Amino acid sequence: MKLSERGQFLVDNLDLPAASGVDDARWEHFQLSHLSDDSTFRIEDKSRQIAWSFLTAAEAIADAVLHKQGTIFVSINLEEATEKIRYGRAVYENLNIRGLPNLVRDNQLSLEFDNGARLISLPSRPPRGKARMNVVLDEFAHVQHDRDIYTAALPIISKGGRLRIGSSPMGASGIFSEVFSETLRAYPGYKRKRTPWWEVHSFCRNVKLARQMAPAMETAQRVELFGSDRIKAVYANMIEDDFRQEYECEFVDEATAWISWELIQRNQRPDHHWYHAKTVDQALHLIDVILEDIQRGRVEYSLAGGLDIGRKRDLTEFMALGKSTSGHLPLRLSISLDKVQYDDQERCFTEVISRLPFTNVLVDQNGIGGQLAENLERTGRAQGVNFTNESKELWAVEARLQVERANTPLPADRDIAYQIHSIRKKVTAAKNNVFDTEGNEKHHADKFWAWALAIWAANKNQTGSGFVMRYT
């Protein structure tokens, strides 16, 4: 493969392990292909976690050093926008060559060199006011306002520069799907590339052979034959449709999804204010933080919650929604406890529910959760509920109604989005509706049910706790 000037520059001069923080980092074939592409338009349908963001940041630094060329990044949210600059800074600091331009500006969202080149990183908003710069749209299928961003990006390169789009899919809709698949109209001039997990050495035990054989195999077969131990573990804990979409570049048909990607995106906010705790200590620490934010007006004065108790391999998930005067129910707090003793869970949730201004919390009391639900009821704010096909239908329908009305602001968080999307409605032989995930042994959508319980808890007085509706 003949490398471009920027590609050869990085291969010759970048200490890749030091810049990436990965001791055995190596240049992958797909990365060299990307760096060698001088076309104006390139779009890549890619697996998660293949360092595409790092690659584009390294490319941006090479362009800045070699050609005084600037780059604008657009990312899914503020956190990922800052990552692009962090990657670019790490690349710059690990170039083993003299005579580099000096940094004259260095902050969370931009780098500027004394030769005039700039790296600018934006969180999910249209890039405007710049010209002749490269534009990188990262995880573009998951970005809010994708059509506005795409429309704003094209004029920037109209007099020079390149457009690079990369993402894992998010259903067969949105600009990313349209441009890559050309199902609605032609998008000429694009170089199109798919990079599934088996083209990445850290995921695949034999990339050369897998590139020949894996495309013709079923997912389970290629994971078993070529997958690393980590990929096998990930596959074992995901719904297959989700794995194919996240790691195998498939635009999964969402015809059976109860809540579509389009509806989820309509409710996502890239700058959404929320908290996520993964340990008891983190959750307890957040209580005072949230109370202070309530006083500042950043969090609503009353909350509603839902708690799905983990059994076997499941996480225990807690979701707290703000009850706004406008009727919106923004997610404000998520607590995920994995393999935590029930005494510690009780201590955690008793403190959270007692000290924060909850009007109602619905707690899964099925099976092993019964004792915890009973003890939490002593707070005076919690109520145990049974998970049955009838009650799950009630909660799932209410959640969808609120989502359709755009009343449920959510963070741009993949785990939450995928669990919401994983719920399927099935009709049994007896004509009963069943709401659940596919492949229950792998995934129970705990986040979805905690969130749906919180929505029902917030609207309980309006909808009535005894009313069960049917949705056909």
PDB file of N, CA, C and O in Angstrom, residues 116-150:
ATOM      1  N   GLY A 116      -0.507  28.654  12.246  1.00  0.00           N
ATOM      2  CA  GLY A 116      -1.879  29.012  11.893  1.00  0.00           C
ATOM      3  C   GLY A 116      -2.854  27.861  11.873  1.00  0.00           C
ATOM      4  O   GLY A 116      -4.074  28.073  11.806  1.00  0.00           O
ATOM      5  N   ALA A 117      -2.383  26.622  11.923  1.00  0.00           N
ATOM      6  CA  ALA A 117      -3.274  25.461  11.892  1.00  0.00           C
ATOM      7  C   ALA A 117      -3.998  25.300  13.222  1.00  0.00           C
ATOM      8  O   ALA A 117      -3.423  25.544  14.287  1.00  0.00           O
ATOM      9  N   ARG A 118      -5.267  24.854  13.146  1.00  0.00           N
ATOM     10  CA  ARG A 118      -6.069  24.677  14.356  1.00  0.00           C
ATOM     11  C   ARG A 118      -6.803  23.335  14.329  1.00  0.00           C
ATOM     12  O   ARG A 118      -7.194  22.857  13.266  1.00  0.00           O
ATOM     13  N   LEU A 119      -6.970  22.769  15.508  1.00  0.00           N
ATOM     14  CA  LEU A 119      -7.881  21.652  15.719  1.00  0.00           C
ATOM     15  C   LEU A 119      -9.001  22.166  16.604  1.00  0.00           C
ATOM     16  O   LEU A 119      -8.749  22.653  17.717  1.00  0.00           O
ATOM     17  N   ILE A 120     -10.237  22.080  16.115  1.00  0.00           N
ATOM     18  CA  ILE A 120     -11.403  22.560  16.845  1.00  0.00           C
ATOM     19  C   ILE A 120     -12.372  21.403  17.020  1.00  0.00           C
ATOM     20  O   ILE A 120     -12.678  20.690  16.053  1.00  0.00           O
ATOM     21  N   SER A 121     -12.859  21.193  18.234  1.00  0.00           N
ATOM     22  CA  SER A 121     -13.739  20.058  18.514  1.00  0.00           C
ATOM     23  C   SER A 121     -15.066  20.564  19.066  1.00  0.00           C
ATOM     24  O   SER A 121     -15.103  21.296  20.054  1.00  0.00           O
ATOM     25  N   LEU A 122     -16.170  20.159  18.428  1.00  0.00           N
ATOM     26  CA  LEU A 122     -17.497  20.641  18.789  1.00  0.00           C
ATOM     27  C   LEU A 122     -18.371  19.494  19.283  1.00  0.00           C
ATOM     28  O   LEU A 122     -18.321  18.390  18.739  1.00  0.00           O
ATOM     29  N   PRO A 123     -19.196  19.736  20.304  1.00  0.00           N
ATOM     30  CA  PRO A 123     -20.133  18.705  20.782  1.00  0.00           C
ATOM     31  C   PRO A 123     -21.481  18.804  20.079  1.00  0.00           C
ATOM     32  O   PRO A 123     -22.310  19.635  20.424  1.00  0.00           O
ATOM     33  N   SER A 124     -21.693  18.001  19.060  1.00  0.00           N
ATOM     34  CA  SER A 124     -23.002  17.818  18.434  1.00  0.00           C
ATOM     35  C   SER A 124     -23.689  19.125  18.035  1.00  0.00           C
ATOM     36  O   SER A 124     -24.854  19.347  18.338  1.00  0.00           O
ATOM     37  N   ARG A 125     -22.960  19.983  17.333  1.00  0.00           N
ATOM     38  CA  ARG A 125     -23.612  21.168  16.785  1.00  0.00           C
ATOM     39  C   ARG A 125     -23.020  21.486  15.419  1.00  0.00           C
ATOM     40  O   ARG A 125     -21.874  21.123  15.125  1.00  0.00           O
ATOM     41  N   PRO A 126     -23.779  22.170  14.549  1.00  0.00           N
ATOM     42  CA  PRO A 126     -23.307  22.427  13.187  1.00  0.00           C
ATOM     43  C   PRO A 126     -22.043  23.278  13.184  1.00  0.00           C
ATOM     44  O   PRO A 126     -21.966  24.294  13.888  1.00  0.00           O
ATOM     45  N   PRO A 127     -21.024  22.873  12.409  1.00  0.00           N
ATOM     46  CA  PRO A 127     -19.807  23.683  12.295  1.00  0.00           C
ATOM     47  C   PRO A 127     -20.025  24.814  11.297  1.00  0.00           C
ATOM     48  O   PRO A 127     -20.459  24.590  10.168  1.00  0.00           O
ATOM     49  N   ARG A 128     -19.739  26.037  11.711  1.00  0.00           N
ATOM     50  CA  ARG A 128     -19.952  27.191  10.835  1.00  0.00           C
ATOM     51  C   ARG A 128     -18.811  28.192  11.009  1.00  0.00           C
ATOM     52  O   ARG A 128     -18.066  28.159  11.987  1.00  0.00           O
ATOM     53  N   GLY A 129     -18.702  29.090  10.035  1.00  0.00           N
ATOM     54  CA  GLY A 129     -17.767  30.199  10.137  1.00  0.00           C
ATOM     55  C   GLY A 129     -16.338  29.865   9.783  1.00  0.00           C
ATOM     56  O   GLY A 129     -15.442  30.683   9.965  1.00  0.00           O
ATOM     57  N   LYS A 130     -16.065  28.655   9.306  1.00  0.00           N
ATOM     58  CA  LYS A 130     -14.709  28.258   8.930  1.00  0.00           C
ATOM     59  C   LYS A 130     -14.712  27.854   7.469  1.00  0.00           C
ATOM     60  O   LYS A 130     -15.734  27.515   6.893  1.00  0.00           O
ATOM     61  N   ALA A 131     -13.538  27.890   6.856  1.00  0.00           N
ATOM     62  CA  ALA A 131     -13.419  27.494   5.451  1.00  0.00           C
ATOM     63  C   ALA A 131     -12.092  26.789   5.234  1.00  0.00           C
ATOM     64  O   ALA A 131     -11.132  26.984   5.978  1.00  0.00           O
ATOM     65  N   ARG A 132     -12.068  25.931   4.220  1.00  0.00           N
ATOM     66  CA  ARG A 132     -10.861  25.204   3.807  1.00  0.00           C
ATOM     67  C   ARG A 132     -10.267  24.361   4.939  1.00  0.00           C
ATOM     68  O   ARG A 132      -9.057  24.203   5.043  1.00  0.00           O
ATOM     69  N   MET A 133     -11.109  23.850   5.799  1.00  0.00           N
ATOM     70  CA  MET A 133     -10.649  22.967   6.858  1.00  0.00           C
ATOM     71  C   MET A 133     -11.180  21.561   6.606  1.00  0.00           C
ATOM     72  O   MET A 133     -12.212  21.378   5.960  1.00  0.00           O
ATOM     73  N   ASN A 134     -10.462  20.570   7.099  1.00  0.00           N
ATOM     74  CA  ASN A 134     -10.995  19.222   7.098  1.00  0.00           C
ATOM     75  C   ASN A 134     -12.111  19.136   8.136  1.00  0.00           C
ATOM     76  O   ASN A 134     -12.065  19.814   9.170  1.00  0.00           O
ATOM     77  N   VAL A 135     -13.095  18.283   7.884  1.00  0.00           N
ATOM     78  CA  VAL A 135     -14.203  18.083   8.822  1.00  0.00           C
ATOM     79  C   VAL A 135     -14.308  16.595   9.122  1.00  0.00           C
ATOM     80  O   VAL A 135     -14.344  15.767   8.209  1.00  0.00           O
ATOM     81  N   VAL A 136     -14.364  16.264  10.415  1.00  0.00           N
ATOM     82  CA  VAL A 136     -14.508  14.875  10.865  1.00  0.00           C
ATOM     83  C   VAL A 136     -15.793  14.766  11.673  1.00  0.00           C
ATOM     84  O   VAL A 136     -15.949  15.435  12.698  1.00  0.00           O
ATOM     85  N   LEU A 137     -16.725  13.929  11.209  1.00  0.00           N
ATOM     86  CA  LEU A 137     -17.985  13.687  11.908  1.00  0.00           C
ATOM     87  C   LEU A 137     -17.894  12.306  12.548  1.00  0.00           C
ATOM     88  O   LEU A 137     -18.006  11.288  11.870  1.00  0.00           O
ATOM     89  N   ASP A 138     -17.676  12.281  13.860  1.00  0.00           N
ATOM     90  CA  ASP A 138     -17.372  11.036  14.576  1.00  0.00           C
ATOM     91  C   ASP A 138     -18.625  10.453  15.224  1.00  0.00           C
ATOM     92  O   ASP A 138     -19.421  11.191  15.801  1.00  0.00           O
ATOM     93  N   GLU A 139     -18.779   9.128  15.159  1.00  0.00           N
ATOM     94  CA  GLU A 139     -19.973   8.430  15.651  1.00  0.00           C
ATOM     95  C   GLU A 139     -21.224   9.159  15.165  1.00  0.00           C
ATOM     96  O   GLU A 139     -22.159   9.443  15.933  1.00  0.00           O
ATOM     97  N   PHE A 140     -21.249   9.413  13.862  1.00  0.00           N
ATOM     98  CA  PHE A 140     -22.239  10.333  13.304  1.00  0.00           C
ATOM     99  C   PHE A 140     -23.655   9.780  13.353  1.00  0.00           C
ATOM    100  O   PHE A 140     -24.616  10.545  13.413  1.00  0.00           O
ATOM    101  N   ALA A 141     -23.809   8.465  13.342  1.00  0.00           N
ATOM    102  CA  ALA A 141     -25.156   7.901  13.444  1.00  0.00           C
ATOM    103  C   ALA A 141     -25.800   8.223  14.779  1.00  0.00           C
ATOM    104  O   ALA A 141     -27.030   8.221  14.903  1.00  0.00           O
ATOM    105  N   HIS A 142     -24.994   8.517  15.806  1.00  0.00           N
ATOM    106  CA  HIS A 142     -25.489   8.744  17.156  1.00  0.00           C
ATOM    107  C   HIS A 142     -25.582  10.230  17.508  1.00  0.00           C
ATOM    108  O   HIS A 142     -25.949  10.569  18.637  1.00  0.00           O
ATOM    109  N   VAL A 143     -25.232  11.105  16.579  1.00  0.00           N
ATOM    110  CA  VAL A 143     -25.171  12.544  16.862  1.00  0.00           C
ATOM    111  C   VAL A 143     -26.541  13.181  16.661  1.00  0.00           C
ATOM    112  O   VAL A 143     -27.258  12.876  15.700  1.00  0.00           O
ATOM    113  N   GLN A 144     -26.914  14.061  17.586  1.00  0.00           N
ATOM    114  CA  GLN A 144     -28.130  14.843  17.432  1.00  0.00           C
ATOM    115  C   GLN A 144     -27.974  15.841  16.281  1.00  0.00           C
ATOM    116  O   GLN A 144     -26.883  16.297  15.967  1.00  0.00           O
ATOM    117  N   HIS A 145     -29.090  16.209  15.659  1.00  0.00           N
ATOM    118  CA  HIS A 145     -29.112  17.228  14.601  1.00  0.00           C
ATOM    119  C   HIS A 145     -28.198  16.827  13.444  1.00  0.00           C
ATOM    120  O   HIS A 145     -27.512  17.670  12.861  1.00  0.00           O
ATOM    121  N   ASP A 146     -28.187  15.533  13.086  1.00  0.00           N
ATOM    122  CA  ASP A 146     -27.245  15.059  12.088  1.00  0.00           C
ATOM    123  C   ASP A 146     -27.447  15.721  10.728  1.00  0.00           C
ATOM    124  O   ASP A 146     -26.470  16.036  10.035  1.00  0.00           O
ATOM    125  N   ARG A 147     -28.690  15.962  10.340  1.00  0.00           N
ATOM    126  CA  ARG A 147     -28.927  16.576   9.024  1.00  0.00           C
ATOM    127  C   ARG A 147     -28.418  18.012   8.994  1.00  0.00           C
ATOM    128  O   ARG A 147     -27.800  18.447   8.020  1.00  0.00           O
ATOM    129  N   ASP A 148     -28.654  18.759  10.059  1.00  0.00           N
ATOM    130  CA  ASP A 148     -28.163  20.137  10.117  1.00  0.00           C
ATOM    131  C   ASP A 148     -26.636  20.166  10.116  1.00  0.00           C
ATOM    132  O   ASP A 148     -26.019  21.034   9.474  1.00  0.00           O
ATOM    133  N   ILE A 149     -26.015  19.244  10.844  1.00  0.00           N
ATOM    134  CA  ILE A 149     -24.557  19.191  10.913  1.00  0.00           C
ATOM    135  C   ILE A 149     -23.963  18.841   9.553  1.00  0.00           C
ATOM    136  O   ILE A 149     -22.990  19.460   9.101  1.00  0.00           O
ATOM    137  N   TYR A 150     -24.549  17.859   8.880  1.00  0.00           N
ATOM    138  CA  TYR A 150     -24.057  17.456   7.558  1.00  0.00           C
ATOM    139  C   TYR A 150     -24.188  18.608   6.566  1.00  0.00           C
ATOM    140  O   TYR A 150     -23.255  18.908   5.799  1.00  0.00           O
TER     141      TYR A 150
END
